[in-house]
């Protein structure tokens, strides 16, 4: 990363970006300067004294990988309960969630014709294994699901389908959303044409020789075929070999397996509101991770940011009017079990969930905010977002929302907010062995924690509310 893009010192954010604020944000603020009201103090306290990265370090070093149902999963739950208790939260508890348990085994692949080359790949989450002796077959390359659908069964039958769909590097992270359909749906589309396995170019912007895993799906009535992701350089090798026009044959062995569901938990802690404790502003992140790295940016960073936000809100005297609830969700990565279990367990209270947001895009700074709320929410959102200008965050815009752990809340009509983080480098590491603590940038994560805290405390103190998401906008394409 070029030095100019590195960390903006917290003091600079306050001093420079503070000039963007208007005087109405805080009674004690003078024009052009951040004031000394409670929100200003909260923001300055987090920027100056954030411990968000410390919580990420503890989680990733002391617990490590925490794929749902793996030995790291209950350790992470115990860690989260103990940490919340030590940070000043109240009502700290774990709510049981049953989660899938899938284990990666040995994984090997190679080009065997027309040349011999080892291929670096990793099984996609929830994949079935290959037979122990592996699968050997010719490869057919396609760029998209649509291109595969347009092929004849004869072109695909008995082959390994190779999806070569690059991920664009964009600050918004939208390159991932555009590429990821081949990971989720590739095996089903390929099996319908008689393919024996799928390999995909990793859904990643990295050019390291590390493959990026992620969840794949099967469909009832369609044969389950194995799925794996090639490291980007290996996908490019396969592409170059196929480009020569000769048949390319590969072998693939995956030893992964699915075990009976296991017990995990959502971990919940509150900062109880001083006037309306029954009304909730929810701040979420997910506690689980993939198994290849230690889940530092996905989603240790989110866990660290929301824990720090809650810790610093808990230290406010007085507390905001409504309750700020931090929820660390179980198994976001392959099933959203924690998100759905929370919505079910708290169904009776969802009408009193005023707004929800989650942090799940790594360690990059928040640069924008969007929301999906009631039709008359624009004024209330603008008021709550106003102190975010001093963190360099542009004014809020109404937009569709796809935050995974908030899907069940959105379906129930709870307004949802995205604090959009710079995702330029996020997909270099995400879901790979490179997702480790050294990638966390503490000063940037402090800004994320400050944004989460300023938003949550402001929403908890707001006099107006945000309405409910209209029925017609509660569903979203792809969910
Ligand atoms: Zn995540």
CSV table of C-alpha atoms and ligand atoms in Angstrom, one decimal:
chain,number,residue,atom,x,y,z
A,1,UNK,CA,0.0,0.0,0.0
A,2,UNK,CA,1.4,3.4,-0.9
A,3,UNK,CA,2.4,5.5,2.2
A,4,UNK,CA,-0.1,8.2,1.3
A,5,UNK,CA,-2.9,5.7,1.7
A,6,UNK,CA,-1.8,4.5,5.1
A,7,UNK,CA,-3.1,5.7,8.3
A,8,UNK,CA,-4.7,9.1,8.9
A,9,UNK,CA,-3.7,10.0,12.4
A,10,UNK,CA,-6.8,10.3,14.6
A,11,UNK,CA,-5.9,13.8,15.6
A,12,UNK,CA,-5.8,14.8,11.9
A,13,UNK,CA,-9.3,13.3,11.3
A,14,UNK,CA,-10.7,15.3,14.2
A,15,UNK,CA,-9.0,18.6,13.3
A,16,UNK,CA,-9.4,18.5,9.6
A,17,UNK,CA,-12.6,16.7,9.0
A,18,UNK,CA,-14.2,18.3,12.0
A,19,UNK,CA,-14.4,21.4,9.9
A,20,UNK,CA,-17.1,19.7,7.9
A,21,UNK,CA,-19.5,19.5,10.8
A,22,UNK,CA,-22.2,22.0,11.3
A,23,UNK,CA,-22.8,23.7,14.6
A,24,UNK,CA,-26.1,21.9,15.2
A,25,UNK,CA,-24.5,18.6,16.0
A,26,UNK,CA,-23.7,19.5,19.5
A,27,UNK,CA,-24.9,22.4,21.6
A,28,UNK,CA,-21.4,23.1,22.9
A,29,UNK,CA,-19.8,23.1,19.4
A,30,UNK,CA,-18.6,26.2,17.8
A,31,UNK,CA,-18.7,26.6,14.0
A,32,UNK,CA,-15.9,24.7,12.3
A,33,UNK,CA,-14.6,22.9,15.4
A,34,UNK,CA,-15.6,19.7,17.0
A,35,UNK,CA,-17.3,20.5,20.2
A,36,UNK,CA,-17.2,19.0,23.6
A,37,UNK,CA,-20.7,17.4,23.8
A,38,UNK,CA,-21.1,13.7,24.7
A,39,UNK,CA,-20.9,12.5,21.1
A,40,UNK,CA,-17.8,14.6,20.5
A,41,UNK,CA,-16.2,13.2,23.6
A,42,UNK,CA,-17.1,9.7,22.6
A,43,UNK,CA,-15.6,10.1,19.2
A,44,UNK,CA,-12.4,11.7,20.5
A,45,UNK,CA,-12.1,9.0,23.2
A,46,UNK,CA,-12.2,6.2,20.7
A,47,UNK,CA,-9.9,7.8,18.2
A,48,UNK,CA,-7.4,8.6,20.9
A,49,UNK,CA,-7.7,5.4,23.1
A,50,UNK,CA,-9.2,2.7,20.9
A,51,UNK,CA,-8.6,-0.8,22.1
A,52,UNK,CA,-10.5,-2.4,19.2
A,53,UNK,CA,-7.3,-3.9,17.7
A,54,UNK,CA,-6.5,-5.4,21.2
A,55,UNK,CA,-9.7,-7.3,21.2
A,56,UNK,CA,-8.9,-8.6,17.7
A,57,UNK,CA,-5.5,-9.7,18.8
A,58,UNK,CA,-6.9,-11.5,21.8
A,59,UNK,CA,-9.5,-13.3,19.7
A,60,UNK,CA,-7.1,-14.3,16.9
A,61,UNK,CA,-4.1,-15.2,19.0
A,62,UNK,CA,-5.9,-16.9,21.9
A,63,UNK,CA,-8.7,-18.6,20.0
A,64,UNK,CA,-7.6,-18.6,16.4
A,65,UNK,CA,-9.7,-20.1,13.7
A,66,UNK,CA,-13.3,-20.6,14.7
A,67,UNK,CA,-15.3,-22.3,11.9
A,68,UNK,CA,-18.7,-23.2,13.1
A,69,UNK,CA,-18.8,-26.5,15.0
A,70,UNK,CA,-15.0,-26.7,15.1
A,71,UNK,CA,-13.1,-26.8,18.4
A,72,UNK,CA,-12.4,-23.0,18.1
A,73,UNK,CA,-16.2,-22.2,18.0
A,74,UNK,CA,-17.0,-22.9,21.7
A,75,UNK,CA,-13.7,-21.3,22.7
A,76,UNK,CA,-14.7,-18.1,20.9
A,77,UNK,CA,-18.0,-18.1,22.6
A,78,UNK,CA,-16.4,-18.4,26.0
A,79,UNK,CA,-13.9,-15.7,25.1
A,80,UNK,CA,-16.6,-13.4,24.0
A,81,UNK,CA,-18.7,-13.8,27.2
A,82,UNK,CA,-15.6,-13.3,29.4
A,83,UNK,CA,-14.5,-10.3,27.3
A,84,UNK,CA,-17.9,-8.6,27.4
A,85,UNK,CA,-18.2,-9.1,31.1
A,86,UNK,CA,-14.8,-7.5,31.6
A,87,UNK,CA,-15.7,-4.5,29.5
A,88,UNK,CA,-18.6,-3.1,31.4
A,89,UNK,CA,-21.5,-4.7,29.5
A,90,UNK,CA,-24.6,-5.9,31.3
A,91,UNK,CA,-27.0,-8.9,30.6
A,92,UNK,CA,-24.1,-10.7,29.0
A,93,UNK,CA,-25.1,-14.1,27.9
A,94,UNK,CA,-24.8,-16.8,25.2
A,95,UNK,CA,-27.9,-17.9,23.3
A,96,UNK,CA,-27.7,-21.4,22.0
A,97,UNK,CA,-27.6,-21.9,18.2
A,98,UNK,CA,-27.2,-25.2,16.3
A,99,UNK,CA,-24.6,-24.9,13.5
A,100,UNK,CA,-23.3,-27.1,10.7
A,101,UNK,CA,-20.0,-28.8,11.2
A,102,UNK,CA,-17.8,-29.3,8.1
A,103,UNK,CA,-14.2,-30.3,8.1
A,104,UNK,CA,-11.5,-29.7,5.5
A,105,UNK,CA,-9.4,-32.7,4.8
A,106,UNK,CA,-6.4,-33.4,2.6
A,107,UNK,CA,-6.7,-31.4,-0.7
A,108,UNK,CA,-4.6,-32.0,-3.8
A,109,UNK,CA,-4.8,-31.2,-7.4
A,110,UNK,CA,-2.6,-31.2,-10.5
A,111,UNK,CA,-2.6,-30.8,-14.2
A,112,UNK,CA,-1.7,-34.2,-15.7
A,113,UNK,CA,-2.0,-33.5,-19.4
A,114,UNK,CA,-0.7,-32.0,-21.6
A,115,UNK,CA,1.9,-31.1,-18.9
A,116,UNK,CA,2.4,-31.9,-15.3
A,117,UNK,CA,1.8,-29.0,-12.9
A,118,UNK,CA,0.8,-28.9,-9.3
A,119,UNK,CA,-2.4,-26.8,-8.7
A,120,UNK,CA,-2.9,-25.0,-5.4
A,121,UNK,CA,-6.6,-25.1,-4.3
A,122,UNK,CA,-8.8,-25.5,-1.4
A,123,UNK,CA,-12.3,-27.0,-0.9
A,124,UNK,CA,-15.2,-24.7,-0.8
A,125,UNK,CA,-17.1,-24.8,2.4
A,126,UNK,CA,-19.8,-27.5,2.6
A,127,UNK,CA,-18.3,-29.3,-0.4
A,128,UNK,CA,-18.7,-33.1,-0.6
A,129,UNK,CA,-15.4,-35.0,-0.9
A,130,UNK,CA,-14.1,-36.6,-4.0
A,131,UNK,CA,-13.7,-40.4,-3.9
A,132,UNK,CA,-10.4,-41.3,-2.0
A,133,UNK,CA,-8.6,-41.9,-5.2
A,134,UNK,CA,-9.7,-38.5,-6.5
A,135,UNK,CA,-11.3,-37.4,-9.8
A,136,UNK,CA,-9.5,-37.2,-13.0
A,137,UNK,CA,-11.2,-35.4,-16.0
A,138,UNK,CA,-10.8,-32.9,-18.8
A,139,UNK,CA,-11.5,-29.3,-17.9
A,140,UNK,CA,-14.0,-27.0,-19.6
A,141,UNK,CA,-13.5,-23.3,-18.8
A,142,UNK,CA,-16.4,-20.8,-18.5
A,143,UNK,CA,-16.5,-17.2,-17.5
A,144,UNK,CA,-20.0,-17.1,-15.9
A,145,UNK,CA,-23.0,-19.2,-14.8
A,146,UNK,CA,-24.8,-17.9,-17.8
A,147,UNK,CA,-22.1,-19.0,-20.2
A,148,UNK,CA,-22.3,-22.5,-18.7
A,149,UNK,CA,-26.1,-22.6,-19.0
A,150,UNK,CA,-25.8,-21.8,-22.7
A,151,UNK,CA,-23.6,-24.8,-23.3
A,152,UNK,CA,-24.9,-28.2,-24.4
A,153,UNK,CA,-24.8,-31.1,-22.0
A,154,UNK,CA,-22.5,-32.9,-24.4
A,155,UNK,CA,-19.9,-30.1,-23.9
A,156,UNK,CA,-19.9,-30.5,-20.1
A,157,UNK,CA,-20.8,-34.1,-19.3
A,158,UNK,CA,-18.1,-36.0,-17.5
A,159,UNK,CA,-15.9,-32.9,-17.2
A,160,UNK,CA,-14.6,-30.6,-14.5
A,161,UNK,CA,-16.1,-27.1,-15.0
A,162,UNK,CA,-13.6,-24.3,-14.3
A,163,UNK,CA,-15.2,-20.9,-13.6
A,164,UNK,CA,-12.7,-18.2,-14.4
A,165,UNK,CA,-14.5,-15.0,-13.2
A,166,UNK,CA,-12.1,-12.3,-11.9
A,167,UNK,CA,-13.0,-10.2,-8.9
A,168,UNK,CA,-12.6,-6.4,-9.5
A,169,UNK,CA,-10.7,-4.4,-6.9
A,170,UNK,CA,-13.1,-1.7,-5.8
A,171,UNK,CA,-13.4,0.5,-2.7
A,172,UNK,CA,-17.1,-0.5,-2.5
A,173,UNK,CA,-16.3,-4.2,-2.5
A,174,UNK,CA,-18.9,-4.6,-5.3
A,175,UNK,CA,-16.4,-6.7,-7.3
A,176,UNK,CA,-17.0,-9.6,-4.9
A,177,UNK,CA,-20.7,-9.4,-5.1
A,178,UNK,CA,-20.5,-9.6,-8.9
A,179,UNK,CA,-18.2,-12.6,-8.9
A,180,UNK,CA,-19.4,-14.7,-6.1
A,181,UNK,CA,-22.4,-16.3,-7.8
A,182,UNK,CA,-20.1,-18.9,-9.3
A,183,UNK,CA,-18.9,-20.0,-5.9
A,184,UNK,CA,-22.4,-20.3,-4.5
A,185,UNK,CA,-24.2,-21.7,-7.5
A,186,UNK,CA,-21.5,-23.2,-9.8
A,187,UNK,CA,-21.8,-26.8,-8.6
A,188,UNK,CA,-25.6,-26.9,-9.0
A,189,UNK,CA,-25.4,-25.4,-12.6
A,190,UNK,CA,-22.5,-27.7,-13.5
A,191,UNK,CA,-24.1,-30.9,-12.1
A,192,UNK,CA,-27.3,-30.2,-14.1
A,193,UNK,CA,-25.1,-30.6,-17.2
A,194,UNK,CA,-23.4,-33.8,-16.0
A,195,UNK,CA,-20.1,-32.3,-14.7
A,196,UNK,CA,-18.2,-34.3,-12.2
A,197,UNK,CA,-16.7,-31.4,-10.2
A,198,UNK,CA,-16.2,-27.6,-10.2
A,199,UNK,CA,-13.1,-25.5,-9.6
A,200,UNK,CA,-13.4,-21.7,-9.5
A,201,UNK,CA,-10.9,-19.0,-9.7
A,202,UNK,CA,-10.8,-17.7,-6.0
A,203,UNK,CA,-13.2,-14.9,-5.4
A,204,UNK,CA,-10.3,-12.6,-4.5
A,205,UNK,CA,-8.2,-9.7,-5.6
A,206,UNK,CA,-4.9,-11.2,-4.3
A,207,UNK,CA,-2.3,-12.6,-6.6
A,208,UNK,CA,-0.6,-14.7,-3.9
A,209,UNK,CA,-0.6,-18.4,-4.3
A,210,UNK,CA,-3.2,-18.8,-1.6
A,211,UNK,CA,-6.7,-20.0,-2.4
A,212,UNK,CA,-9.8,-18.3,-0.9
A,213,UNK,CA,-12.6,-20.6,0.4
A,214,UNK,CA,-16.2,-19.6,1.1
A,215,UNK,CA,-19.6,-21.3,1.1
A,216,UNK,CA,-21.1,-23.2,-1.8
A,217,UNK,CA,-24.6,-24.5,-2.2
A,218,UNK,CA,-26.3,-27.6,-3.3
A,219,UNK,CA,-29.9,-28.0,-4.4
A,220,UNK,CA,-32.4,-30.8,-3.7
A,221,UNK,CA,-32.7,-33.2,-6.5
A,222,UNK,CA,-29.4,-32.1,-8.1
A,223,UNK,CA,-26.3,-34.4,-7.7
A,224,UNK,CA,-23.8,-33.0,-5.2
A,225,UNK,CA,-20.4,-32.7,-6.9
A,226,UNK,CA,-17.2,-31.4,-5.2
A,227,UNK,CA,-16.2,-27.8,-5.4
A,228,UNK,CA,-12.9,-26.1,-4.8
A,229,UNK,CA,-11.2,-22.7,-5.3
A,230,UNK,CA,-7.9,-22.3,-7.2
A,231,UNK,CA,-5.3,-19.7,-6.1
A,232,UNK,CA,-5.5,-16.9,-8.6
A,233,UNK,CA,-2.1,-17.7,-10.2
A,234,UNK,CA,-3.2,-21.3,-10.6
A,235,UNK,CA,-6.4,-20.3,-12.2
A,236,UNK,CA,-4.4,-18.2,-14.7
A,237,UNK,CA,-2.1,-21.1,-15.4
A,238,UNK,CA,-5.1,-23.3,-16.2
A,239,UNK,CA,-6.5,-20.6,-18.4
A,240,UNK,CA,-3.3,-20.2,-20.3
A,241,UNK,CA,-3.0,-24.0,-20.9
A,242,UNK,CA,-6.6,-24.2,-22.1
A,243,UNK,CA,-6.0,-21.2,-24.4
A,244,UNK,CA,-3.6,-23.3,-26.4
A,245,UNK,CA,-6.6,-25.3,-27.6
A,246,UNK,CA,-5.5,-28.8,-26.5
A,247,UNK,CA,-7.6,-30.8,-24.0
A,248,UNK,CA,-6.3,-30.1,-20.4
A,249,UNK,CA,-6.8,-32.9,-17.9
A,250,UNK,CA,-6.5,-32.5,-14.1
A,251,UNK,CA,-6.8,-34.6,-11.0
A,252,UNK,CA,-8.6,-33.4,-7.9
A,253,UNK,CA,-8.7,-35.0,-4.4
A,254,UNK,CA,-10.7,-33.5,-1.6
A,255,UNK,CA,-11.0,-35.2,1.8
A,256,UNK,CA,-13.5,-32.8,3.4
A,257,UNK,CA,-16.5,-34.1,5.3
A,258,UNK,CA,-19.7,-33.1,7.0
A,259,UNK,CA,-20.3,-34.1,10.6
A,260,UNK,CA,-23.5,-33.8,12.7
A,261,UNK,CA,-24.6,-30.3,13.6
A,262,UNK,CA,-22.9,-28.8,16.7
A,263,UNK,CA,-23.9,-26.4,19.4
A,264,UNK,CA,-22.7,-22.8,19.2
A,265,UNK,CA,-24.1,-19.5,20.5
A,266,UNK,CA,-24.8,-15.9,19.8
A,267,UNK,CA,-23.1,-13.8,22.4
A,268,UNK,CA,-25.0,-10.7,23.5
A,269,UNK,CA,-24.3,-7.8,25.8
A,270,UNK,CA,-26.2,-4.6,26.5
A,271,UNK,CA,-25.5,-1.1,27.5
A,272,UNK,CA,-28.8,-0.5,29.2
A,273,UNK,CA,-30.7,2.7,28.1
A,274,UNK,CA,-31.4,5.3,30.8
A,275,UNK,CA,-35.0,6.1,29.6
A,276,UNK,CA,-36.2,3.4,27.3
A,277,UNK,CA,-34.2,0.3,28.1
A,278,UNK,CA,-36.7,-1.9,26.2
A,279,UNK,CA,-35.9,-0.1,22.9
A,280,UNK,CA,-32.8,-1.6,21.2
A,281,UNK,CA,-30.1,-0.2,18.8
A,282,UNK,CA,-28.3,-3.3,17.6
A,283,UNK,CA,-24.6,-3.4,16.8
A,284,UNK,CA,-23.5,-6.7,15.3
A,285,UNK,CA,-20.5,-8.6,14.0
A,286,UNK,CA,-19.9,-12.3,13.5
A,287,UNK,CA,-17.8,-14.4,15.9
A,288,UNK,CA,-17.2,-17.3,13.5
A,289,UNK,CA,-14.5,-17.4,10.8
A,290,UNK,CA,-13.2,-19.7,8.1
A,291,UNK,CA,-10.6,-22.2,9.0
A,292,UNK,CA,-7.6,-21.3,6.8
A,293,UNK,CA,-6.5,-18.1,8.6
A,294,UNK,CA,-7.4,-16.8,12.0
A,295,UNK,CA,-10.3,-14.6,10.9
A,296,UNK,CA,-8.7,-11.3,11.8
A,297,UNK,CA,-10.3,-9.2,9.2
A,298,UNK,CA,-13.3,-11.5,8.7
A,299,UNK,CA,-14.7,-10.8,11.1
A,300,UNK,CA,-12.3,-10.3,14.0
A,301,UNK,CA,-12.1,-6.7,13.0
A,302,UNK,CA,-15.8,-6.3,13.2
A,303,UNK,CA,-15.9,-8.0,16.6
A,304,UNK,CA,-13.1,-5.7,17.9
A,305,UNK,CA,-14.8,-2.6,16.6
A,306,UNK,CA,-18.3,-3.3,18.0
A,307,UNK,CA,-16.9,-4.5,21.4
A,308,UNK,CA,-14.9,-1.3,21.6
A,309,UNK,CA,-17.9,0.8,20.6
A,310,UNK,CA,-20.0,-0.8,23.3
A,311,UNK,CA,-17.3,-0.5,25.9
A,312,UNK,CA,-16.9,3.2,25.3
A,313,UNK,CA,-20.7,3.8,25.2
A,314,UNK,CA,-21.0,1.8,28.5
A,315,UNK,CA,-18.5,4.3,30.0
A,316,UNK,CA,-20.7,7.2,29.1
A,317,UNK,CA,-22.4,8.9,32.0
A,318,UNK,CA,-25.3,9.1,31.6
A,319,UNK,CA,-26.0,6.3,29.1
A,320,UNK,CA,-27.9,7.0,25.9
A,321,UNK,CA,-31.7,6.9,26.3
A,322,UNK,CA,-32.2,3.5,24.6
A,323,UNK,CA,-30.3,0.3,25.0
A,324,UNK,CA,-27.3,-0.3,22.7
A,325,UNK,CA,-27.0,-4.1,22.2
A,326,UNK,CA,-23.9,-5.7,20.8
A,327,UNK,CA,-24.5,-9.1,19.2
A,328,UNK,CA,-21.7,-11.4,18.1
A,329,UNK,CA,-23.5,-13.8,15.7
A,330,UNK,CA,-22.7,-17.5,15.4
A,331,UNK,CA,-22.0,-19.0,12.0
A,332,UNK,CA,-22.4,-16.2,9.5
A,333,UNK,CA,-20.1,-17.9,7.0
A,334,UNK,CA,-22.1,-20.9,5.9
A,335,UNK,CA,-25.7,-20.6,7.0
A,336,UNK,CA,-26.5,-17.4,8.9
A,337,UNK,CA,-27.7,-19.7,11.7
A,338,UNK,CA,-26.9,-17.1,14.4
A,339,UNK,CA,-28.7,-14.3,12.6
A,340,UNK,CA,-31.9,-16.4,12.1
A,341,UNK,CA,-31.7,-17.8,15.7
A,342,UNK,CA,-31.5,-14.2,17.1
A,343,UNK,CA,-34.5,-13.0,15.1
A,344,UNK,CA,-36.5,-16.1,16.2
A,345,UNK,CA,-35.5,-15.9,19.9
A,346,UNK,CA,-36.2,-12.1,20.0
A,347,UNK,CA,-39.2,-12.1,17.7
A,348,UNK,CA,-41.4,-10.5,20.3
A,349,UNK,CA,-38.9,-7.6,20.8
A,350,UNK,CA,-38.2,-6.9,17.1
A,351,UNK,CA,-40.9,-4.2,17.0
A,352,UNK,CA,-38.8,-2.4,19.6
A,353,UNK,CA,-35.5,-2.8,17.7
A,354,UNK,CA,-35.1,0.8,16.5
A,355,UNK,CA,-32.3,0.2,14.0
A,356,UNK,CA,-29.5,-2.3,13.4
A,357,UNK,CA,-26.0,-2.2,11.9
A,358,UNK,CA,-23.1,-4.6,11.6
A,359,UNK,CA,-19.4,-4.3,10.9
A,360,UNK,CA,-18.2,-7.1,8.6
A,361,UNK,CA,-15.9,-5.6,6.0
A,362,UNK,CA,-12.5,-5.7,7.6
A,363,UNK,CA,-10.2,-3.0,8.9
A,364,UNK,CA,-10.8,-0.3,6.2
A,365,UNK,CA,-12.1,3.1,7.2
A,366,UNK,CA,-15.8,4.0,7.0
A,367,UNK,CA,-16.3,6.5,4.2
A,368,UNK,CA,-20.0,6.5,3.6
A,369,UNK,CA,-23.3,5.5,5.3
A,370,UNK,CA,-26.5,4.1,3.7
A,371,UNK,CA,-29.7,3.0,5.2
A,372,UNK,CA,-32.9,1.1,4.5
A,373,UNK,CA,-35.6,2.4,6.8
A,374,UNK,CA,-39.1,3.8,6.9
A,375,UNK,CA,-40.3,6.3,4.1
A,376,UNK,CA,-39.9,9.3,6.4
A,377,UNK,CA,-36.6,8.4,8.0
A,378,UNK,CA,-34.3,10.7,6.0
A,379,UNK,CA,-34.4,13.6,8.5
A,380,UNK,CA,-33.8,11.4,11.5
A,381,UNK,CA,-30.9,9.6,9.8
A,382,UNK,CA,-29.3,12.8,8.7
A,383,UNK,CA,-29.4,14.1,12.3
A,384,UNK,CA,-27.9,10.9,13.7
A,385,UNK,CA,-25.3,10.8,10.9
A,386,UNK,CA,-24.2,14.5,11.3
A,387,UNK,CA,-21.5,13.8,13.8
A,388,UNK,CA,-20.0,11.2,11.4
A,389,UNK,CA,-19.0,14.0,9.1
A,390,UNK,CA,-16.1,14.7,11.5
A,391,UNK,CA,-14.9,11.1,10.8
A,392,UNK,CA,-14.8,11.8,7.1
A,393,UNK,CA,-18.0,9.9,6.4
A,394,UNK,CA,-20.2,11.4,3.7
A,395,UNK,CA,-23.9,12.1,4.4
A,396,UNK,CA,-26.3,9.1,4.5
A,397,UNK,CA,-28.2,7.9,1.5
A,398,UNK,CA,-31.1,5.5,1.3
A,399,UNK,CA,-30.0,2.3,-0.5
A,400,UNK,CA,-30.8,-1.4,-0.7
A,401,UNK,CA,-29.1,-3.3,2.1
A,402,UNK,CA,-27.4,-6.7,1.9
A,403,UNK,CA,-25.6,-7.0,5.3
A,404,UNK,CA,-25.8,-10.8,5.8
A,405,UNK,CA,-26.4,-11.0,9.6
A,406,UNK,CA,-29.1,-8.3,9.4
A,407,UNK,CA,-31.2,-10.1,6.7
A,408,UNK,CA,-33.6,-11.6,9.2
A,409,UNK,CA,-34.0,-8.3,11.0
A,410,UNK,CA,-34.7,-6.5,7.7
A,411,UNK,CA,-37.2,-9.2,6.8
A,412,UNK,CA,-39.0,-8.3,10.1
A,413,UNK,CA,-39.0,-4.6,9.1
A,414,UNK,CA,-36.2,-3.4,11.4
A,415,UNK,CA,-34.4,-0.4,9.8
A,416,UNK,CA,-30.8,-1.4,8.8
A,417,UNK,CA,-27.7,0.8,8.3
A,418,UNK,CA,-24.5,0.2,6.4
A,419,UNK,CA,-21.3,1.9,7.6
A,420,UNK,CA,-19.5,1.4,4.3
A,421,UNK,CA,-15.8,0.6,4.8
A,422,UNK,CA,-13.0,1.0,2.3
A,423,UNK,CA,-12.7,-2.6,0.9
A,424,UNK,CA,-9.9,-2.0,-1.6
A,425,UNK,CA,-7.6,-4.5,0.1
A,426,UNK,CA,-10.2,-6.6,1.9
A,427,UNK,CA,-10.5,-9.3,-0.8
A,428,UNK,CA,-6.8,-9.8,-0.8
A,429,UNK,CA,-7.1,-11.6,2.5
A,430,UNK,CA,-10.7,-12.6,3.1
A,431,UNK,CA,-11.4,-16.3,3.5
A,432,UNK,CA,-7.7,-17.2,2.9
A,433,UNK,CA,-4.8,-18.3,5.1
A,434,UNK,CA,-3.6,-14.7,4.9
A,435,UNK,CA,-6.5,-13.5,7.0
A,436,UNK,CA,-4.2,-12.9,10.1
A,437,UNK,CA,-3.8,-10.2,12.7
A,438,UNK,CA,-0.9,-8.4,11.1
A,439,UNK,CA,-3.4,-7.2,8.4
A,440,UNK,CA,-5.4,-5.3,11.0
A,441,UNK,CA,-4.6,-1.5,10.9
A,442,UNK,CA,-5.3,-0.3,14.4
A,443,UNK,CA,-5.8,3.4,13.6
A,444,UNK,CA,-8.2,2.6,10.8
A,445,UNK,CA,-10.1,0.2,13.0
A,446,UNK,CA,-10.3,2.9,15.6
A,447,UNK,CA,-12.1,5.1,13.1
A,448,UNK,CA,-14.5,2.2,12.4
A,449,UNK,CA,-15.2,1.7,16.1
A,450,UNK,CA,-15.7,5.4,16.5
A,451,UNK,CA,-18.2,5.5,13.6
A,452,UNK,CA,-20.1,2.5,15.1
A,453,UNK,CA,-20.2,4.1,18.5
A,454,UNK,CA,-21.2,7.6,17.3
A,455,UNK,CA,-23.9,6.1,15.2
A,456,UNK,CA,-25.2,3.7,17.8
A,457,UNK,CA,-25.2,6.2,20.7
A,458,UNK,CA,-26.8,8.9,18.4
A,459,UNK,CA,-29.5,6.5,17.3
A,460,UNK,CA,-30.1,5.4,20.9
A,461,UNK,CA,-30.5,9.1,21.9
A,462,UNK,CA,-32.5,10.2,18.9
A,463,UNK,CA,-35.9,11.7,19.6
A,464,UNK,CA,-37.3,10.8,16.2
A,465,UNK,CA,-37.4,7.2,15.0
A,466,UNK,CA,-36.6,5.5,11.7
A,467,UNK,CA,-40.0,3.9,11.0
A,468,UNK,CA,-40.1,0.4,9.6
A,469,UNK,CA,-38.7,-1.0,6.4
A,470,UNK,CA,-41.7,-1.1,3.9
A,471,UNK,CA,-42.9,-4.6,3.1
A,472,UNK,CA,-41.9,-4.3,-0.5
A,473,UNK,CA,-38.3,-3.7,0.4
A,474,UNK,CA,-37.8,-6.4,3.1
A,475,UNK,CA,-36.7,-9.0,0.6
A,476,UNK,CA,-33.6,-8.6,-1.5
A,477,UNK,CA,-32.4,-10.3,-4.6
A,478,UNK,CA,-30.3,-13.3,-3.8
A,479,UNK,CA,-31.7,-13.8,-0.3
B,1,LIG,ZN1,-17.7,-11.9,7.4
